mmCIF file of C-alpha atoms in Angstrom:
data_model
loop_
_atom_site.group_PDB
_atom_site.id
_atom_site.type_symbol
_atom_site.label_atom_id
_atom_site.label_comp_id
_atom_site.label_asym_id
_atom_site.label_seq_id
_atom_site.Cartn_x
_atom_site.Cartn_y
_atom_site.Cartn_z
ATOM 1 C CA UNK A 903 -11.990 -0.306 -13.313
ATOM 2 C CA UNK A 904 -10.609 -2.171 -10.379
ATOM 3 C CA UNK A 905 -9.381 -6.004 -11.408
ATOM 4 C CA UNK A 906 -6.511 -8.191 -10.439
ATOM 5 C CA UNK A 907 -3.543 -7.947 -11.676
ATOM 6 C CA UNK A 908 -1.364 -10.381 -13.625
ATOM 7 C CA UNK A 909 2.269 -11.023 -13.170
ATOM 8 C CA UNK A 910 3.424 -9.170 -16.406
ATOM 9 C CA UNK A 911 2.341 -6.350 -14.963
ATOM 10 C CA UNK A 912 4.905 -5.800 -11.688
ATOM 11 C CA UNK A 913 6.954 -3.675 -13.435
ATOM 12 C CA UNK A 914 4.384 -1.006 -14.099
ATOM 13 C CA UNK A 915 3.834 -1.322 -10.075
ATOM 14 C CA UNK A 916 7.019 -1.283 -9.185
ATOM 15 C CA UNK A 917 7.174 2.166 -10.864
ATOM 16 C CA UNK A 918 4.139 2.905 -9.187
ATOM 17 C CA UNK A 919 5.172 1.936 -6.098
ATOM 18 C CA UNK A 920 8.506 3.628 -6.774
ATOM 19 C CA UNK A 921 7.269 7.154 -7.130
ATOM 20 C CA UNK A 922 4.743 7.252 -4.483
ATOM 21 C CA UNK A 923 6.885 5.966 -1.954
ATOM 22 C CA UNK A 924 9.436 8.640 -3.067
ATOM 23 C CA UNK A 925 6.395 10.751 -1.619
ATOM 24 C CA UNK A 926 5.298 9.065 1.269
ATOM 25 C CA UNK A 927 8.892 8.394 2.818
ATOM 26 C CA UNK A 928 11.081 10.548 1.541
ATOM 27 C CA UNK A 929 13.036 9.863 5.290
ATOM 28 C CA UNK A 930 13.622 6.342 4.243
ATOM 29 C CA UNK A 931 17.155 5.679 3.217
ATOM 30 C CA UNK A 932 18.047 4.808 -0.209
ATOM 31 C CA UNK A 933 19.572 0.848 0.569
ATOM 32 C CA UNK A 934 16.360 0.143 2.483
ATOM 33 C CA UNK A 935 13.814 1.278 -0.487
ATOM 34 C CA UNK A 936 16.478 -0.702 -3.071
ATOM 35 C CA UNK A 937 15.920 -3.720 -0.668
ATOM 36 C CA UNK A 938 12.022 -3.144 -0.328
ATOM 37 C CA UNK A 939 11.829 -3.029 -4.483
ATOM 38 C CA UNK A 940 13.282 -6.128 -5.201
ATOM 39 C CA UNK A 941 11.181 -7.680 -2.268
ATOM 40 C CA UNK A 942 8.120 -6.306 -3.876
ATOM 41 C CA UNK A 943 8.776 -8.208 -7.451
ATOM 42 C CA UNK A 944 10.465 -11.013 -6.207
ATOM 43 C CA UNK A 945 8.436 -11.961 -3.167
ATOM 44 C CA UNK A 946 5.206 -9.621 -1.943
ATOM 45 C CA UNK A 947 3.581 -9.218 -5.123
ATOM 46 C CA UNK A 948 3.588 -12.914 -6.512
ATOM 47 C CA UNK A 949 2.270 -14.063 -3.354
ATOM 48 C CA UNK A 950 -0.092 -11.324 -2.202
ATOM 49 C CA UNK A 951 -3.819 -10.875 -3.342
ATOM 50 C CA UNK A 952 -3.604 -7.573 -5.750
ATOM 51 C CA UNK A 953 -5.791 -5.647 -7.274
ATOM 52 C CA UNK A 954 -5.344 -3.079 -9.616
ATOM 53 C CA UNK A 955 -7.361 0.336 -10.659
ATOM 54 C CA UNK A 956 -6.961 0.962 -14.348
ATOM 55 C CA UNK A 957 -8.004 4.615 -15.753
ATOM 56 C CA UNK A 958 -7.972 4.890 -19.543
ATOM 57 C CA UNK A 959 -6.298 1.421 -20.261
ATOM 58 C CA UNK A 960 -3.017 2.128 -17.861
ATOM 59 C CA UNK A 961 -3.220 1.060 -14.166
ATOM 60 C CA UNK A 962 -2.988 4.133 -11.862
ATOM 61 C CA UNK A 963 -2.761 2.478 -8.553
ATOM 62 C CA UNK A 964 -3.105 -0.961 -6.594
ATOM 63 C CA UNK A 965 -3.672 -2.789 -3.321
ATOM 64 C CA UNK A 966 -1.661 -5.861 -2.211
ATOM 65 C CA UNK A 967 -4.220 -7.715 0.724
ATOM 66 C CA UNK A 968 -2.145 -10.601 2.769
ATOM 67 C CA UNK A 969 -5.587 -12.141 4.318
ATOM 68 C CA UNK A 970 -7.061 -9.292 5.829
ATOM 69 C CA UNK A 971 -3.952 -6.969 5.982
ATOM 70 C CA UNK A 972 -3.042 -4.265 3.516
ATOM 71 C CA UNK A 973 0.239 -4.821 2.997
ATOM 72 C CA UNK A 974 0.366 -1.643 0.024
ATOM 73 C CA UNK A 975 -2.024 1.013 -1.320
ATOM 74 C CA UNK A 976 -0.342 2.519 -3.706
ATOM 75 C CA UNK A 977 -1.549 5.199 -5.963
ATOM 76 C CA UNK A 978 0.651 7.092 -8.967
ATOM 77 C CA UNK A 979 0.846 10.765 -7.395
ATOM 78 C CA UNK A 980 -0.506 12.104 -11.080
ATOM 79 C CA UNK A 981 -3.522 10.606 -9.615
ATOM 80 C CA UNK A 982 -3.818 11.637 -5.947
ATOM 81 C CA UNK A 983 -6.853 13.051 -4.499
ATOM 82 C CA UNK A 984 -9.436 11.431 -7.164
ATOM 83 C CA UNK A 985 -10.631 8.905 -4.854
ATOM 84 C CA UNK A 986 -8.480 6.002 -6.124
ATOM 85 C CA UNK A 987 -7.257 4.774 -2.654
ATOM 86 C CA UNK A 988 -10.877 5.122 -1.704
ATOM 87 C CA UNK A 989 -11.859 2.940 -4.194
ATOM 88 C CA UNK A 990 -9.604 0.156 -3.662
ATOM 89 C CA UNK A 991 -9.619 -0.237 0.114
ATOM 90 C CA UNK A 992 -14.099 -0.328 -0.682
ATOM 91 C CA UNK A 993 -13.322 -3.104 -2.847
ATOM 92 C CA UNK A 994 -11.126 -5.117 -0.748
ATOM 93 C CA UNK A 995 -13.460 -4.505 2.057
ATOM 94 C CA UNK A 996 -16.168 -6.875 0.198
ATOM 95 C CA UNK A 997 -13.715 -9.603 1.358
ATOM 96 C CA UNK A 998 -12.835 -8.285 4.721
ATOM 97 C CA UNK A 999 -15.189 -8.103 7.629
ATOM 98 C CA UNK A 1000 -11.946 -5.908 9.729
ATOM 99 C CA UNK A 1001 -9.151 -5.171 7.938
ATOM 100 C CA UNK A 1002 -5.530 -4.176 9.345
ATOM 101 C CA UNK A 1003 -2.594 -2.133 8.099
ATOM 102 C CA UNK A 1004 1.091 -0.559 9.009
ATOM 103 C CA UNK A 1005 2.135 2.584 8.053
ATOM 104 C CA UNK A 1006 5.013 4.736 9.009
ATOM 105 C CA UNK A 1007 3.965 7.266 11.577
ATOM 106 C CA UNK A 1008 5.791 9.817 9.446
ATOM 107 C CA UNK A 1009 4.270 9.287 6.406
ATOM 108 C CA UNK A 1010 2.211 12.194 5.804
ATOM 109 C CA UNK A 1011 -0.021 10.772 2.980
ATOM 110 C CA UNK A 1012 -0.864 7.463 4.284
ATOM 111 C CA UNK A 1013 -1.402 7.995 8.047
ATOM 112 C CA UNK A 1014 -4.274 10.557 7.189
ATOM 113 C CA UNK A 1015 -5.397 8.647 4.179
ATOM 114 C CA UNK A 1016 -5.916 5.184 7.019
ATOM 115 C CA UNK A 1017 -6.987 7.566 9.777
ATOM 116 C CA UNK A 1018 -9.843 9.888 7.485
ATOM 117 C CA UNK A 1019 -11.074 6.092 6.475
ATOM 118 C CA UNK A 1020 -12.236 4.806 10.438
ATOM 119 C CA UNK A 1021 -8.408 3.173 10.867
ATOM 120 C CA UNK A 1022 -7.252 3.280 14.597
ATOM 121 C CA UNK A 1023 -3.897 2.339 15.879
ATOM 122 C CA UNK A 1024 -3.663 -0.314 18.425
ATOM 123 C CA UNK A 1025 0.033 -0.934 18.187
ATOM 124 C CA UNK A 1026 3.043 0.714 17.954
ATOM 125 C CA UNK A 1027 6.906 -0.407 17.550
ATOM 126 C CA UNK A 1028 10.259 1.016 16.014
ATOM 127 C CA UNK A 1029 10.747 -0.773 12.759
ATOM 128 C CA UNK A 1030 14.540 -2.520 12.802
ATOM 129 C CA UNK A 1031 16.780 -1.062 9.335
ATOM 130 C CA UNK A 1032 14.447 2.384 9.740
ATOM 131 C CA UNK A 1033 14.509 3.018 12.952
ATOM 132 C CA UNK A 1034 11.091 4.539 12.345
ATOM 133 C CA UNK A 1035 7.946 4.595 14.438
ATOM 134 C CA UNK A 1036 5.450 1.943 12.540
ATOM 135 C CA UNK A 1037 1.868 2.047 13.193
ATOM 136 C CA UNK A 1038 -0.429 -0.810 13.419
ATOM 137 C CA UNK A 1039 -4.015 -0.162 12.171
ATOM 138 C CA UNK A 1040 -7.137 -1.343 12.668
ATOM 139 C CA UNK A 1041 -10.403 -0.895 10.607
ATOM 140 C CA UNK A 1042 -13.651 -2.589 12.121
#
Protein backbone atom coordinates (compact mmCIF):
# COMPACT_ATOMS: atom_id res chain seq x y z
CA UNK A 1 0.00 0.00 0.00
CA UNK A 2 1.48 3.27 -1.04
CA UNK A 3 0.14 6.41 1.33
CA UNK A 4 1.72 9.48 2.77
CA UNK A 5 3.54 9.51 5.43
CA UNK A 6 3.17 11.29 8.77
CA UNK A 7 5.83 13.01 10.72
CA UNK A 8 6.13 10.29 13.50
CA UNK A 9 7.29 8.24 11.12
CA UNK A 10 10.96 9.92 9.98
CA UNK A 11 12.74 7.87 12.08
CA UNK A 12 11.75 4.61 10.48
CA UNK A 13 12.99 6.54 7.11
CA UNK A 14 15.82 7.75 8.30
CA UNK A 15 16.82 4.10 8.93
CA UNK A 16 15.61 3.41 5.67
CA UNK A 17 17.32 5.90 4.11
CA UNK A 18 20.35 5.04 6.24
CA UNK A 19 20.91 1.54 5.00
CA UNK A 20 20.23 1.97 1.43
CA UNK A 21 22.38 4.77 1.03
CA UNK A 22 25.08 2.67 2.81
CA UNK A 23 24.42 0.71 -0.58
CA UNK A 24 24.08 3.15 -3.09
CA UNK A 25 27.19 5.37 -2.01
CA UNK A 26 29.29 3.55 -0.20
CA UNK A 27 32.13 6.33 -1.79
CA UNK A 28 30.45 9.02 0.15
CA UNK A 29 32.36 10.07 3.18
CA UNK A 30 31.09 9.52 6.56
CA UNK A 31 30.72 13.65 7.73
CA UNK A 32 28.81 14.26 4.50
CA UNK A 33 26.08 11.28 5.04
CA UNK A 34 26.01 12.52 9.06
CA UNK A 35 25.24 16.02 7.53
CA UNK A 36 22.70 14.64 4.83
CA UNK A 37 20.75 12.63 7.90
CA UNK A 38 20.07 15.34 10.01
CA UNK A 39 19.06 17.42 6.83
CA UNK A 40 16.66 14.71 5.95
CA UNK A 41 14.66 14.91 9.53
CA UNK A 42 15.17 18.31 10.19
CA UNK A 43 14.55 19.94 6.84
CA UNK A 44 13.75 17.63 3.46
CA UNK A 45 11.28 15.43 4.87
CA UNK A 46 8.92 17.96 6.76
CA UNK A 47 8.79 20.00 3.79
CA UNK A 48 8.80 17.55 0.89
CA UNK A 49 5.68 15.67 -0.54
CA UNK A 50 6.32 11.83 0.73
CA UNK A 51 4.89 8.92 0.18
CA UNK A 52 5.39 5.80 1.70
CA UNK A 53 5.01 1.88 0.55
CA UNK A 54 3.95 -0.20 3.51
CA UNK A 55 4.26 -4.23 3.17
CA UNK A 56 2.72 -6.15 6.06
CA UNK A 57 2.03 -3.07 8.37
CA UNK A 58 5.93 -1.72 8.31
CA UNK A 59 6.92 0.79 5.56
CA UNK A 60 9.58 -0.74 3.24
CA UNK A 61 10.45 2.22 1.18
CA UNK A 62 9.45 5.94 0.22
CA UNK A 63 9.62 8.81 -2.25
CA UNK A 64 10.19 12.47 -1.24
CA UNK A 65 8.68 14.68 -4.62
CA UNK A 66 9.81 18.62 -4.33
CA UNK A 67 7.16 19.71 -7.23
CA UNK A 68 8.07 17.56 -9.91
CA UNK A 69 11.59 16.47 -8.69
CA UNK A 70 12.46 13.30 -6.84
CA UNK A 71 14.45 14.42 -4.37
CA UNK A 72 14.72 10.41 -2.69
CA UNK A 73 13.56 6.91 -3.66
CA UNK A 74 14.48 5.00 -1.15
CA UNK A 75 13.82 1.38 -0.71
CA UNK A 76 15.04 -0.99 2.51
CA UNK A 77 17.63 -3.37 0.59
CA UNK A 78 15.58 -6.53 2.35
CA UNK A 79 13.24 -5.40 -0.25
CA UNK A 80 15.14 -4.71 -3.49
CA UNK A 81 14.15 -6.08 -6.72
CA UNK A 82 10.24 -6.58 -5.83
CA UNK A 83 9.17 -3.71 -7.77
CA UNK A 84 8.86 -1.23 -4.87
CA UNK A 85 10.76 1.70 -6.56
CA UNK A 86 8.61 0.87 -9.52
CA UNK A 87 5.71 1.35 -7.70
CA UNK A 88 6.35 4.57 -6.16
CA UNK A 89 7.84 6.59 -9.00
CA UNK A 90 4.04 5.11 -11.02
CA UNK A 91 2.35 6.72 -8.27
CA UNK A 92 4.01 9.96 -8.15
CA UNK A 93 3.78 10.08 -11.84
CA UNK A 94 -0.23 10.54 -11.49
CA UNK A 95 0.86 14.04 -10.33
CA UNK A 96 3.66 14.66 -12.70
CA UNK A 97 3.26 15.18 -16.39
CA UNK A 98 7.70 15.11 -16.57
CA UNK A 99 9.37 14.43 -13.69
CA UNK A 100 13.22 15.17 -12.85
CA UNK A 101 15.85 13.66 -10.59
CA UNK A 102 19.80 13.70 -9.46
CA UNK A 103 21.65 10.87 -8.79
CA UNK A 104 25.28 10.23 -8.30
CA UNK A 105 26.83 8.94 -11.47
CA UNK A 106 28.47 6.30 -9.30
CA UNK A 107 25.70 4.98 -7.73
CA UNK A 108 25.24 1.69 -9.13
CA UNK A 109 21.61 1.04 -7.95
CA UNK A 110 19.99 4.22 -8.73
CA UNK A 111 21.52 5.31 -12.08
CA UNK A 112 20.17 1.97 -13.69
CA UNK A 113 17.06 1.95 -11.60
CA UNK A 114 16.31 6.04 -13.34
CA UNK A 115 17.85 4.96 -16.64
CA UNK A 116 15.75 1.19 -17.07
CA UNK A 117 12.57 3.65 -16.18
CA UNK A 118 12.86 6.21 -19.66
CA UNK A 119 15.19 8.82 -17.36
CA UNK A 120 17.78 10.71 -19.58
CA UNK A 121 20.46 12.98 -18.38
CA UNK A 122 20.52 16.44 -19.62
CA UNK A 123 22.93 17.85 -17.11
CA UNK A 124 25.89 17.15 -15.50
CA UNK A 125 28.11 18.95 -12.65
CA UNK A 126 30.64 17.94 -9.79
CA UNK A 127 28.71 18.14 -6.58
CA UNK A 128 30.79 20.67 -3.98
CA UNK A 129 31.63 18.47 -0.29
CA UNK A 130 31.66 15.08 -2.75
CA UNK A 131 33.45 16.00 -5.34
CA UNK A 132 31.30 13.52 -7.23
CA UNK A 133 29.87 13.57 -10.73
CA UNK A 134 25.88 14.31 -10.16
CA UNK A 135 23.50 13.56 -12.81
CA UNK A 136 20.50 15.49 -13.72
CA UNK A 137 17.53 13.42 -15.02
CA UNK A 138 14.82 13.82 -17.00
CA UNK A 139 11.63 11.64 -17.44
CA UNK A 140 9.04 12.90 -20.17
Amino acid sequence: MIRKYNEKEIPALIQIWELSSKLAHPFLDSAFTQMVKKAMAETYLPNSNTWVYEASNTIVGFISMIENEIGGLFVHPNHHSKGIGTELVKHINQFHKQLEVEVFNENKIGKPFYEKHGFKVFKEYIQEGTNQKVLRMKKL
